[in-house]
Amino acid sequence: MKLLTRAGSFSRFYSLKVAPKVKAAAAPAGAPPHPQDLEFTKLPNGLVIASLENYAPVSRIGLFIKAGSRYEDSNNLGTSHLLRLASSLTTKGASSFKITRGIEAVGGKLRFVKELFVSVETGVSHPVLKQVAERFLNMRGGLGLSGAKTRYRGDVIENLHAAAYRNALANSLYCPDYRIGKVTPEELHYYVQNHFTSARMALVGLGVSHPVLKQVAERFLNMRGGLGLSGAKTRYRGGEIREQSGDSLVHAALVAESAAIGSTEANAFSVLQHVLGAGPHVKRGSNATSLLYQAVAKGIHQPFDVSAFNASYSDSGLFGIYTISQATAAGDVIKTAYNQVKTIAQGNLSNTDVQAAKNKLKAGYLMSVESSEGFLDEVGSQALVAGSYVPPSTVLQQIDSVANADVINAAKKFVSGQKSMAASGNLGHTPFVDEL
């Protein structure tokens, strides 16, 4: 549920004819400067600043804010969604044209990536980077959230969270129908005032010196202090939502509560996901080598897809299976996939499978932070959750430290846990959650 477009090509960027960034004076002639270490600072107002000066031709700054839909309540549902849609509209301080033209005029580009995460990118010098920040941050447009490109159906995932939780994470990323046209400017203003505070923000820069980024933060993000409204603590309940339709394909997700992001137990669930099969990374690619797929393929001779579902949040998580199948085979596909997890929970797990899963997990993680977008996202997410940053080398060590027993215990927790289920399609042959 999380990603938008990638940055434009360098050839298009350099057609802007902007001044090049200033390189470090100490670098030998003809040699690129050596990248600096990641630096972290927490200001007295609670704002976290992180930067990595790697002397890249394109600088990026990202502003992360704890202000997603999970912080809404029954009286203001849909507010964060409307803030995203209003991100480039006229505000009290500037018109839509001024916001867009002002950033483009200094070689910047505004993108919306992930839930309430803003990225401004520019290939100009540090002084001009300050101009980009000034023109953007002073205008205070809304911040964005979006959906990742996966095989999951958005309505099924939304229903899954609504069934699994009583509050907070049960809130949809999207404005409910009955609230469309009823969210007032006063509600938007109240939401911003109580959630867009310094202590709920992390400002991250890539290709930016730390002193420059700190100056930007102290000048433009020292607007509102305090922690703001904390929101309700997540409560997992377990439940089921079924949407009957005439679709020939049935999408179904069966999960139980897992673990919060960053915990040792969450690492075990991540390894378990790759033991079972996390799904192909290539569009329309095959998932035929996974344990789940192979188990289901033995008895099902119709087209299907199955993968392990894993989502971790700051205070909870969901783990289970996601299946796509013909309506008549839905029951068999779901039950067979569930039985495969039961098999692992009973201790049937080889060292070879665990090591292969760890290698896939590590490779996926390293590829995700290989791009500047992914790295910025990783640093910003960690800064908001923990106020610190764990480098890739440490993350790899944490993955390697997961023992076979940890993976088996994760499978046991799923099997014995209170289940939640969401399904959509022709559900005549889809079992109810209490029948599994």
XYZ file of C-alpha atoms in Angstrom:
436
model
C 0.000 0.000 0.000
C 2.845 2.206 -0.336
C 4.675 3.442 -3.448
C 4.297 5.851 -6.363
C 6.418 6.743 -9.393
C 10.179 6.759 -9.649
C 12.245 9.847 -10.329
C 12.588 11.155 -13.869
C 15.640 10.444 -16.003
C 18.894 12.323 -15.496
C 18.824 13.558 -19.102
C 15.510 15.254 -18.470
C 16.783 16.636 -15.189
C 19.914 18.200 -16.574
C 17.917 19.931 -19.301
C 16.979 22.371 -16.515
C 20.476 23.910 -16.864
C 20.909 24.491 -13.153
C 24.160 25.026 -11.311
C 26.029 21.871 -10.243
C 26.401 20.967 -6.579
C 29.587 22.044 -4.831
C 32.001 19.164 -4.240
C 34.206 18.785 -1.188
C 37.417 20.810 -1.487
C 39.524 18.067 0.097
C 38.860 15.579 -2.684
C 41.821 14.765 -4.983
C 41.616 16.210 -8.478
C 39.435 14.056 -10.691
C 38.309 11.786 -7.850
C 34.775 11.884 -6.360
C 34.511 12.858 -2.663
C 34.219 10.013 -0.212
C 30.626 9.705 1.120
C 30.179 10.717 4.726
C 28.542 8.644 7.467
C 24.863 8.989 8.232
C 24.312 11.686 10.887
C 21.420 11.901 13.356
C 20.266 14.849 15.437
C 17.213 15.259 17.656
C 16.286 18.882 18.263
C 14.862 20.082 21.613
C 11.406 20.315 19.997
C 11.516 16.584 19.237
C 12.202 16.816 15.503
C 14.561 14.116 14.227
C 17.046 15.078 11.501
C 18.998 12.485 9.538
C 21.299 13.077 6.605
C 23.797 11.310 4.421
C 26.094 13.415 2.255
C 27.036 11.097 -0.610
C 27.702 13.877 -3.143
C 25.084 12.507 -5.519
C 24.089 14.773 -8.440
C 20.490 14.755 -7.193
C 19.681 15.751 -3.621
C 16.560 14.485 -1.886
C 14.877 15.627 1.281
C 12.001 13.737 2.817
C 9.598 14.839 5.518
C 7.943 11.997 7.443
C 5.015 12.695 9.787
C 3.024 10.474 12.131
C -0.325 11.609 10.815
C -1.820 8.696 8.881
C -5.363 7.391 8.920
C -4.694 5.337 12.060
C -4.787 8.602 14.030
C -8.314 9.437 12.874
C -11.356 8.763 15.028
C -15.029 8.194 14.262
C -15.596 11.940 13.938
C -12.948 12.737 11.330
C -12.576 9.640 9.152
C -11.174 10.426 5.724
C -9.352 13.586 6.800
C -5.849 12.310 5.985
C -7.069 11.121 2.583
C -8.432 14.562 1.777
C -5.165 16.164 2.897
C -3.357 14.050 0.312
C -5.776 15.058 -2.424
C -5.407 18.713 -1.439
C -1.628 18.575 -1.448
C -1.179 20.790 -4.498
C -4.302 22.911 -4.163
C -4.393 26.530 -3.117
C -3.603 27.122 0.548
C -3.930 30.147 2.808
C -0.411 31.227 1.947
C -0.094 30.324 -1.729
C -1.988 29.352 -4.850
C -1.695 25.969 -6.526
C 0.226 27.592 -9.369
C 2.645 29.274 -6.989
C 3.368 26.016 -5.145
C 4.081 24.098 -8.338
C 5.878 26.872 -10.203
C 7.889 27.974 -7.178
C 9.440 24.548 -6.695
C 10.048 23.957 -10.403
C 11.654 27.395 -10.778
C 14.620 26.339 -8.636
C 15.006 22.924 -10.219
C 12.991 20.992 -7.675
C 10.417 18.266 -8.017
C 7.722 17.378 -5.490
C 6.637 13.770 -5.141
C 4.301 11.987 -2.754
C 5.542 8.627 -1.585
C 4.088 6.461 1.125
C 1.798 7.414 3.920
C 2.354 11.076 4.713
C 5.853 11.293 3.283
C 7.008 14.173 1.121
C 10.116 14.091 -1.034
C 11.646 17.126 -2.695
C 14.462 16.408 -5.110
C 16.874 18.809 -6.749
C 20.256 18.716 -8.442
C 21.269 22.248 -7.623
C 23.633 23.691 -5.031
C 22.929 23.670 -1.290
C 21.855 27.347 -1.205
C 19.235 26.625 -3.863
C 18.158 23.548 -1.906
C 17.256 25.955 0.880
C 15.103 27.856 -1.603
C 13.265 24.643 -2.506
C 12.642 23.943 1.174
C 11.475 27.491 1.812
C 9.025 27.517 -1.086
C 7.642 24.120 -0.142
C 7.658 24.126 3.661
C 6.265 27.630 4.012
C 3.311 26.688 1.805
C 2.455 23.677 3.937
C 0.578 21.674 1.373
C -0.864 18.323 2.375
C 1.320 15.237 2.562
C 0.708 12.045 0.643
C 0.040 8.357 0.928
C -0.458 5.779 -1.780
C -0.696 2.086 -2.552
C 2.032 -0.346 -3.559
C 1.849 -2.336 -6.745
C 1.118 -5.878 -5.559
C -1.162 -8.736 -6.494
C -3.286 -7.969 -3.488
C -6.646 -6.352 -4.057
C -6.949 -3.081 -2.198
C -10.511 -3.726 -1.028
C -9.541 -7.115 0.419
C -6.609 -5.625 2.353
C -8.787 -2.770 3.611
C -11.460 -5.225 4.743
C -8.813 -7.430 6.342
C -7.649 -4.603 8.594
C -11.221 -3.599 9.389
C -11.974 -7.187 10.424
C -8.747 -7.644 12.386
C -8.775 -4.475 14.478
C -11.320 -2.567 16.520
C -9.728 0.847 15.978
C -6.642 2.703 14.696
C -5.308 0.265 12.097
C -8.900 -0.582 11.239
C -9.302 2.889 9.723
C -9.263 2.883 5.947
C -6.622 4.743 3.968
C -9.506 6.187 1.988
C -12.370 8.496 2.833
C -15.624 6.561 3.430
C -18.453 7.289 1.006
C -20.667 8.954 3.597
C -17.915 11.471 4.397
C -17.271 12.569 0.827
C -18.087 16.260 0.536
C -18.568 16.610 4.289
C -14.988 17.101 5.495
C -14.745 20.789 6.320
C -11.736 23.150 6.147
C -12.001 23.492 9.918
C -11.566 19.721 10.317
C -8.497 19.737 8.074
C -7.009 22.647 10.012
C -7.646 20.936 13.361
C -6.060 17.704 12.105
C -2.952 19.520 10.884
C -2.639 21.549 14.085
C -2.776 18.430 16.261
C -0.733 15.986 14.182
C 1.746 18.014 12.151
C 3.927 18.835 15.159
C 7.728 18.853 15.404
C 7.878 15.874 17.766
C 5.979 13.747 15.209
C 8.303 14.591 12.314
C 11.527 13.293 10.818
C 13.414 15.289 8.198
C 15.756 13.135 6.115
C 18.238 14.275 3.493
C 20.271 12.341 0.964
C 23.046 14.179 -0.835
C 22.758 16.983 1.730
C 25.242 18.077 4.393
C 23.965 17.775 7.940
C 24.517 21.436 8.896
C 22.502 22.589 5.873
C 19.625 20.230 6.655
C 19.672 21.273 10.299
C 19.409 24.921 9.268
C 16.409 24.084 7.086
C 14.738 22.257 9.968
C 15.360 24.973 12.536
C 14.065 27.659 10.227
C 11.007 26.041 8.673
C 9.931 23.188 10.964
C 9.952 24.930 14.323
C 6.264 25.802 13.947
C 4.405 23.610 16.428
C 5.918 21.717 19.325
C 4.511 18.951 21.478
C 3.472 15.406 20.738
C 0.010 16.311 19.442
C -2.830 13.807 19.685
C -1.424 10.332 20.237
C -4.404 8.412 18.913
C -5.924 5.226 20.275
C -3.822 2.180 21.053
C -4.372 -0.584 18.521
C -6.649 -3.410 19.676
C -6.662 -6.676 17.734
C -9.976 -8.531 17.796
C -10.232 -11.027 14.922
C -13.219 -11.121 12.606
C -14.392 -11.657 9.061
C -15.643 -9.544 6.157
C -16.977 -11.186 3.007
C -17.953 -9.349 -0.177
C -20.089 -11.489 -2.470
C -19.841 -10.629 -6.165
C -19.988 -12.265 -9.551
C -16.217 -12.298 -10.020
C -14.920 -15.654 -11.196
C -11.733 -15.219 -9.149
C -11.831 -15.288 -5.353
C -9.312 -13.203 -3.424
C -8.993 -14.307 0.208
C -6.664 -13.353 3.049
C -6.458 -15.352 6.286
C -4.285 -13.884 9.078
C -3.605 -13.771 12.803
C -1.848 -11.111 14.845
C 1.936 -11.336 14.554
C 4.475 -8.813 15.930
C 5.381 -5.129 15.890
C 7.992 -3.881 13.456
C 11.588 -3.959 14.658
C 11.086 -6.767 17.173
C 12.939 -10.085 17.144
C 9.632 -11.879 16.668
C 8.862 -9.736 13.613
C 12.131 -10.922 12.063
C 11.037 -14.518 12.583
C 7.738 -13.836 10.816
C 9.634 -12.257 7.924
C 11.777 -15.365 7.548
C 8.663 -17.557 7.791
C 7.062 -15.522 5.016
C 9.997 -16.290 2.726
C 10.029 -19.943 3.765
C 6.427 -20.240 2.620
C 6.735 -17.922 -0.367
C 6.536 -14.139 -0.423
C 5.374 -13.982 -4.022
C 7.297 -13.065 -7.182
C 9.062 -9.713 -7.456
C 8.556 -9.610 -11.232
C 5.211 -8.514 -12.650
C 3.282 -11.568 -13.863
C 6.177 -13.698 -12.656
C 5.850 -17.221 -11.335
C 5.652 -18.248 -7.674
C 5.951 -21.936 -8.523
C 9.026 -22.682 -6.389
C 7.479 -21.676 -3.052
C 6.359 -24.240 -0.478
C 2.809 -22.895 -0.476
C 2.497 -23.067 -4.253
C 3.955 -26.563 -4.472
C 1.662 -27.841 -1.719
C -1.465 -26.453 -3.385
C -0.397 -27.525 -6.893
C -0.444 -31.194 -5.868
C -4.220 -31.216 -5.610
C -5.400 -28.238 -7.645
C -5.356 -28.329 -11.444
C -6.832 -24.891 -12.046
C -4.966 -21.573 -12.225
C -4.269 -20.117 -8.761
C -1.810 -17.977 -6.852
C -0.849 -18.194 -3.198
C 1.690 -16.389 -1.036
C 2.399 -15.574 2.589
C 1.054 -12.225 3.804
C 3.111 -10.221 6.293
C 2.565 -6.661 7.566
C 4.237 -5.078 10.601
C 3.279 -1.808 12.270
C 4.600 0.148 15.233
C 2.392 -1.686 17.742
C 1.013 -4.758 15.969
C 1.279 -6.927 12.887
C -0.593 -9.383 10.687
C 0.668 -12.658 9.265
C -1.073 -15.266 7.175
C -1.825 -16.406 3.646
C -3.278 -14.673 0.598
C -4.891 -16.762 -2.120
C -6.300 -16.096 -5.585
C -8.235 -18.918 -7.211
C -11.218 -19.935 -9.273
C -14.421 -19.795 -7.237
C -14.938 -23.579 -7.258
C -11.420 -24.251 -5.972
C -11.247 -21.498 -3.343
C -11.941 -23.767 -0.380
C -9.343 -26.354 -1.357
C -6.679 -23.723 -2.066
C -7.181 -21.939 1.267
C -7.293 -25.134 3.345
C -4.251 -26.665 1.639
C -2.209 -23.484 2.118
C -3.276 -23.300 5.771
C -2.279 -26.940 6.309
C 1.181 -26.183 4.922
C 1.693 -23.588 7.668
C 0.466 -26.166 10.193
C 3.119 -28.558 8.905
C 5.859 -26.058 9.722
C 4.273 -25.348 13.117
C 4.668 -29.065 13.863
C 8.425 -28.768 13.376
C 8.752 -29.936 9.778
C 11.307 -27.374 8.678
C 14.718 -27.981 7.156
C 17.867 -25.925 7.616
C 18.086 -25.614 3.843
C 14.668 -23.981 3.588
C 15.434 -21.557 6.428
C 18.781 -20.522 4.970
C 17.260 -20.038 1.525
C 14.519 -17.892 3.070
C 17.078 -15.764 4.915
C 19.025 -15.235 1.692
C 15.861 -14.123 -0.127
C 14.896 -11.807 2.722
C 18.348 -10.228 2.848
C 18.475 -9.829 -0.922
C 15.040 -8.196 -0.949
C 16.026 -5.813 1.823
C 19.295 -4.809 0.167
C 17.538 -4.211 -3.140
C 14.929 -2.056 -1.407
C 17.580 0.299 0.020
C 19.733 0.227 -3.100
C 17.867 3.138 -4.663
C 17.924 6.605 -3.148
C 14.122 6.491 -2.805
C 14.199 3.227 -0.894
C 17.047 4.350 1.336
C 15.315 7.624 2.158
C 12.145 5.699 2.997
C 14.017 3.266 5.246
C 15.841 5.967 7.184
C 12.690 8.061 7.601
C 10.578 5.137 8.780
C 13.157 4.101 11.370
C 13.585 7.688 12.532
C 9.854 7.993 13.231
C 9.440 4.618 14.939
C 12.655 4.436 16.978
C 14.285 7.851 16.674
C 17.446 6.127 15.443
C 18.792 4.209 12.462
C 19.945 0.609 12.172
C 22.420 0.209 9.277
C 22.014 -2.566 6.692
C 24.898 -4.570 8.177
C 23.044 -4.795 11.494
C 19.773 -5.690 9.782
C 21.509 -8.568 7.984
C 22.946 -9.790 11.291
C 19.492 -9.704 12.863
C 18.106 -11.814 10.015
C 20.950 -14.328 10.329
C 20.333 -14.599 14.084
C 16.810 -15.980 13.571
C 16.878 -19.648 14.590
C 14.786 -22.478 13.168
C 12.928 -22.647 16.483
C 11.971 -18.968 16.132
C 10.423 -19.629 12.720
C 8.523 -22.652 14.035
C 7.224 -20.618 16.985
C 6.028 -17.929 14.577
C 4.099 -20.565 12.629
C 2.634 -21.883 15.890
C 1.496 -18.388 16.857
C -0.314 -18.028 13.553
C -1.978 -21.448 13.785
C -3.143 -20.989 17.391
C -4.002 -17.289 17.112
C -7.408 -15.660 16.734
C -8.007 -15.514 12.980
C -9.173 -12.684 10.755
C -10.329 -13.155 7.193
C -11.401 -11.063 4.223
C -12.678 -12.486 0.959
C -14.122 -11.102 -2.250
C -15.687 -12.789 -5.284
C -18.142 -15.626 -5.832
C -17.873 -17.053 -2.308
C -20.127 -20.091 -2.635
C -17.159 -22.444 -2.134
C -15.119 -20.201 0.185
C -15.091 -21.435 3.804
C -15.903 -19.125 6.684
C -13.087 -18.375 9.089
C -14.550 -20.594 11.824
C -14.562 -23.552 9.420
C -10.783 -23.573 9.003
